[in-house]
């Protein structure tokens, strides 16, 4: 299963809302997660099973979608949210990740 | 504190071998599914291999037949034996732990190590 993320780069200002897309080449039901990765750090799980926030993740992060189309929304960007975001499915093997969306400061 | 610490990376020639280790602490290692994920320089994430708590394993096609995942629950340690290494295996290798939630789900990863760099070059 190929996961295609768009856009590749999103240029926004703090306080703005971010909408990131992940499209699967075939249905993954709701079995999709989102990760955040900052330079020099390991990925951090944000969302699992499309819309469930992982422990300690702020409410400004929300996920939606099912089937082949998924969205990660960051409602009001904080300075620490500028990073690369990856989606990942878990419906079958091999697990795959999307190519990433970089959210950069405008 | 829940923690994963990888070791064993380094520079190796093409065709060579390395064994990565991932020391786990702060959680019930033997009860958790674990994975290795790698990230080539300036690239995205690539799942490499997974092992269940019961010991069943699976691999990405790119490493099948060359890499072997294993675990020693008595030592709280995950391993990745890497043989016949190629230049395109160059990456940071992360170990990660499957999330444990209620109701349960599988194969998302909430605890990651800091990674260990493997460089394959002549």
CSV table of C-alpha atoms in Angstrom, one decimal:
chain,number,residue,atom,x,y,z
A,1,UNK,CA,0.0,0.0,0.0
A,2,UNK,CA,1.4,3.4,-1.1
A,3,UNK,CA,0.6,6.4,1.1
A,4,UNK,CA,0.9,9.7,-0.7
A,5,UNK,CA,1.1,12.8,1.5
A,6,UNK,CA,0.3,16.3,0.3
A,7,UNK,CA,1.5,19.0,0.2
A,8,UNK,CA,5.2,18.2,0.4
A,9,UNK,CA,5.7,21.5,2.2
A,10,UNK,CA,3.3,23.8,4.0
A,11,UNK,CA,4.4,27.3,4.8
A,12,UNK,CA,2.3,28.8,7.6
A,13,UNK,CA,2.6,31.3,10.5
A,14,UNK,CA,2.1,30.5,14.2
A,15,UNK,CA,-1.6,30.7,15.1
A,16,UNK,CA,-2.7,29.5,11.6
A,17,UNK,CA,-4.4,26.2,11.0
A,18,UNK,CA,-2.7,23.4,9.1
A,19,UNK,CA,-4.4,20.7,7.1
A,20,UNK,CA,-2.3,17.8,6.0
A,21,UNK,CA,-3.5,15.0,3.7
A,22,UNK,CA,-2.6,11.3,3.4
A,23,UNK,CA,-4.1,9.2,0.5
A,24,UNK,CA,-3.8,5.4,0.4
A,25,UNK,CA,-3.5,3.5,-2.8
A,26,UNK,CA,-6.2,1.1,-1.4
A,27,UNK,CA,-8.5,1.1,1.5
A,28,UNK,CA,-6.9,0.9,4.9
A,29,UNK,CA,-10.2,1.2,6.7
A,30,UNK,CA,-9.4,3.4,9.8
A,31,UNK,CA,-6.0,1.9,10.4
A,32,UNK,CA,-3.9,4.9,9.9
A,33,UNK,CA,-1.7,6.9,12.3
A,34,UNK,CA,0.2,10.1,12.2
A,35,UNK,CA,3.7,11.0,13.6
A,36,UNK,CA,5.6,14.2,14.1
A,37,UNK,CA,9.4,14.3,13.6
A,38,UNK,CA,11.7,17.2,14.5
A,39,UNK,CA,15.3,17.4,13.2
A,40,UNK,CA,17.6,15.1,15.1
A,41,UNK,CA,14.8,13.4,17.0
A,42,UNK,CA,12.8,10.2,16.7
A,43,UNK,CA,9.3,10.2,15.5
A,44,UNK,CA,6.5,10.9,18.0
A,45,UNK,CA,3.1,9.3,17.7
A,46,UNK,CA,0.3,11.8,17.5
A,47,UNK,CA,-2.8,9.9,16.2
A,48,UNK,CA,-3.7,6.3,15.8
A,49,UNK,CA,-6.7,4.6,14.2
A,50,UNK,CA,-7.4,7.7,12.2
A,51,UNK,CA,-8.8,9.9,15.0
A,52,UNK,CA,-7.5,8.8,18.4
A,53,UNK,CA,-4.9,11.1,20.1
A,54,UNK,CA,-2.0,9.3,21.7
A,55,UNK,CA,-1.3,10.0,25.4
A,56,UNK,CA,-0.1,13.5,26.1
A,57,UNK,CA,-0.9,14.9,22.6
A,58,UNK,CA,-2.6,18.3,22.7
A,59,UNK,CA,-6.2,18.7,21.6
A,60,UNK,CA,-5.1,21.1,18.8
A,61,UNK,CA,-4.1,17.9,16.9
A,62,UNK,CA,-7.0,16.0,15.3
A,63,UNK,CA,-7.3,13.3,12.7
A,64,UNK,CA,-10.1,12.3,10.5
A,65,UNK,CA,-10.9,10.0,7.5
A,66,UNK,CA,-11.4,6.4,6.5
A,67,UNK,CA,-10.8,4.2,3.5
A,68,UNK,CA,-8.3,6.0,1.3
A,69,UNK,CA,-8.4,9.7,2.4
A,70,UNK,CA,-7.2,11.0,5.7
A,71,UNK,CA,-6.5,14.4,7.2
A,72,UNK,CA,-4.4,15.6,10.1
A,73,UNK,CA,-5.5,19.1,11.3
A,74,UNK,CA,-3.5,21.3,13.6
A,75,UNK,CA,-6.0,23.9,14.7
A,76,UNK,CA,-3.6,26.7,15.8
A,77,UNK,CA,0.1,26.2,15.1
A,78,UNK,CA,2.4,26.6,18.1
A,79,UNK,CA,6.2,27.3,17.5
A,80,UNK,CA,7.0,23.7,18.5
A,81,UNK,CA,4.6,22.3,15.8
A,82,UNK,CA,6.9,23.2,12.9
A,83,UNK,CA,8.2,19.8,11.9
A,84,UNK,CA,7.8,16.9,9.4
A,85,UNK,CA,4.6,14.8,9.7
A,86,UNK,CA,4.3,11.2,8.5
A,87,UNK,CA,1.3,9.0,8.1
A,88,UNK,CA,1.5,5.2,8.5
A,89,UNK,CA,-1.0,2.4,7.9
A,90,UNK,CA,-1.2,-0.9,9.8
A,91,UNK,CA,-3.9,-2.8,7.9
A,92,UNK,CA,-1.4,-5.4,6.5
A,93,UNK,CA,2.3,-6.2,5.9
A,94,UNK,CA,4.4,-4.5,5.0
A,95,UNK,CA,3.7,-1.5,7.1
A,96,UNK,CA,4.3,1.7,5.1
A,97,UNK,CA,4.8,5.3,5.8
A,98,UNK,CA,4.0,8.3,3.6
A,99,UNK,CA,6.7,10.5,2.3
A,100,UNK,CA,6.1,13.2,4.8
A,101,UNK,CA,4.8,16.8,4.9
A,102,UNK,CA,7.1,19.5,6.2
A,103,UNK,CA,5.3,22.3,8.1
A,104,UNK,CA,7.6,25.3,8.0
A,105,UNK,CA,7.4,28.8,9.3
A,106,UNK,CA,6.3,31.3,6.7
B,1,UNK,CA,10.9,6.0,32.8
B,2,UNK,CA,10.1,4.0,29.7
B,3,UNK,CA,13.2,4.0,27.5
B,4,UNK,CA,14.7,2.3,24.5
B,5,UNK,CA,18.4,2.6,23.8
B,6,UNK,CA,19.9,1.4,20.5
B,7,UNK,CA,23.6,0.4,20.0
B,8,UNK,CA,25.8,-1.4,17.5
B,9,UNK,CA,25.7,0.9,14.6
B,10,UNK,CA,28.9,2.0,12.7
B,11,UNK,CA,30.7,1.9,9.4
B,12,UNK,CA,30.8,-1.4,7.6
B,13,UNK,CA,31.9,-2.4,4.1
B,14,UNK,CA,29.4,-3.6,1.5
B,15,UNK,CA,28.8,-7.3,2.1
B,16,UNK,CA,29.6,-7.0,5.8
B,17,UNK,CA,27.5,-7.7,8.9
B,18,UNK,CA,26.4,-5.8,12.0
B,19,UNK,CA,24.2,-6.6,14.9
B,20,UNK,CA,22.1,-3.9,16.4
B,21,UNK,CA,20.8,-4.0,20.0
B,22,UNK,CA,17.9,-2.2,21.6
B,23,UNK,CA,17.9,-2.2,25.4
B,24,UNK,CA,14.4,-1.7,26.9
B,25,UNK,CA,13.6,-0.4,30.4
B,26,UNK,CA,10.6,0.9,32.3
B,27,UNK,CA,8.0,-1.4,30.8
B,28,UNK,CA,7.1,-5.1,30.4
B,29,UNK,CA,9.3,-5.8,27.4
B,30,UNK,CA,8.3,-9.4,27.1
B,31,UNK,CA,4.6,-8.5,26.7
B,32,UNK,CA,5.2,-6.0,23.9
B,33,UNK,CA,5.5,-6.2,20.1
B,34,UNK,CA,8.5,-4.4,18.8
B,35,UNK,CA,9.8,-3.1,15.5
B,36,UNK,CA,12.9,-1.7,13.7
B,37,UNK,CA,12.3,1.3,11.5
B,38,UNK,CA,15.1,3.0,9.5
B,39,UNK,CA,15.6,6.5,8.0
B,40,UNK,CA,18.1,7.0,5.2
B,41,UNK,CA,19.9,10.4,5.3
B,42,UNK,CA,17.4,13.2,4.5
B,43,UNK,CA,14.7,10.6,3.6
B,44,UNK,CA,11.5,9.4,5.1
B,45,UNK,CA,10.7,6.5,7.4
B,46,UNK,CA,10.9,2.9,6.3
B,47,UNK,CA,9.6,-0.1,8.3
B,48,UNK,CA,12.2,-2.8,8.4
B,49,UNK,CA,11.1,-5.7,10.6
B,50,UNK,CA,8.7,-6.6,13.4
B,51,UNK,CA,8.5,-9.2,16.1
B,52,UNK,CA,5.5,-10.0,18.3
B,53,UNK,CA,5.6,-10.7,22.0
B,54,UNK,CA,5.3,-14.4,21.2
B,55,UNK,CA,8.3,-14.3,18.8
B,56,UNK,CA,6.7,-14.3,15.4
B,57,UNK,CA,8.5,-12.1,12.9
B,58,UNK,CA,8.1,-10.4,9.6
B,59,UNK,CA,10.3,-8.4,7.3
B,60,UNK,CA,10.2,-5.8,4.5
B,61,UNK,CA,11.0,-7.2,1.1
B,62,UNK,CA,14.1,-5.0,0.9
B,63,UNK,CA,15.8,-6.9,3.8
B,64,UNK,CA,14.2,-10.3,3.7
B,65,UNK,CA,16.8,-13.1,3.7
B,66,UNK,CA,19.5,-10.7,4.9
B,67,UNK,CA,18.3,-9.3,8.2
B,68,UNK,CA,17.1,-11.3,11.3
B,69,UNK,CA,15.1,-9.8,14.1
B,70,UNK,CA,15.2,-11.5,17.5
B,71,UNK,CA,14.5,-10.8,21.2
B,72,UNK,CA,15.9,-11.9,24.5
B,73,UNK,CA,13.2,-11.3,27.1
B,74,UNK,CA,15.6,-12.3,29.9
B,75,UNK,CA,17.8,-9.3,29.0
B,76,UNK,CA,15.0,-7.0,27.9
B,77,UNK,CA,16.8,-6.6,24.6
B,78,UNK,CA,15.7,-6.5,20.9
B,79,UNK,CA,18.2,-7.4,18.2
B,80,UNK,CA,18.6,-6.9,14.5
B,81,UNK,CA,21.3,-9.1,12.8
B,82,UNK,CA,22.2,-7.5,9.5
B,83,UNK,CA,24.1,-9.5,6.9
B,84,UNK,CA,25.1,-8.9,3.3
B,85,UNK,CA,24.9,-5.2,3.9
B,86,UNK,CA,24.5,-2.8,0.9
B,87,UNK,CA,25.0,0.9,0.4
B,88,UNK,CA,21.3,1.5,0.4
B,89,UNK,CA,21.0,0.0,3.9
B,90,UNK,CA,22.8,3.2,5.1
B,91,UNK,CA,20.4,4.8,7.6
B,92,UNK,CA,19.6,5.6,11.2
B,93,UNK,CA,17.9,2.5,12.7
B,94,UNK,CA,15.3,3.1,15.3
B,95,UNK,CA,13.7,0.5,17.6
B,96,UNK,CA,10.2,1.2,18.7
B,97,UNK,CA,7.5,-0.2,21.0
B,98,UNK,CA,4.0,-0.9,20.0
B,99,UNK,CA,1.4,1.3,21.7
B,100,UNK,CA,-0.7,-0.3,24.5
B,101,UNK,CA,-4.2,1.2,24.8
B,102,UNK,CA,-7.7,0.3,25.7
B,103,UNK,CA,-9.5,-0.8,23.6
B,104,UNK,CA,-6.4,-2.4,22.1
B,105,UNK,CA,-4.9,-1.6,18.7
B,106,UNK,CA,-1.7,-2.8,17.1
B,107,UNK,CA,1.4,-1.8,15.1
B,108,UNK,CA,1.5,1.9,16.0
B,109,UNK,CA,4.6,2.9,17.9
B,110,UNK,CA,4.6,5.3,20.9
B,111,UNK,CA,8.1,4.8,22.3
B,112,UNK,CA,11.1,5.2,20.1
B,113,UNK,CA,14.8,5.0,20.8
B,114,UNK,CA,17.2,7.8,19.7
B,115,UNK,CA,18.5,5.6,16.8
B,116,UNK,CA,21.8,4.2,15.8
B,117,UNK,CA,23.6,5.1,12.5
B,118,UNK,CA,24.6,2.4,10.1
B,119,UNK,CA,26.9,3.5,7.3
B,120,UNK,CA,27.7,1.0,4.5
B,121,UNK,CA,30.6,2.2,2.4
B,122,UNK,CA,33.8,0.9,0.9
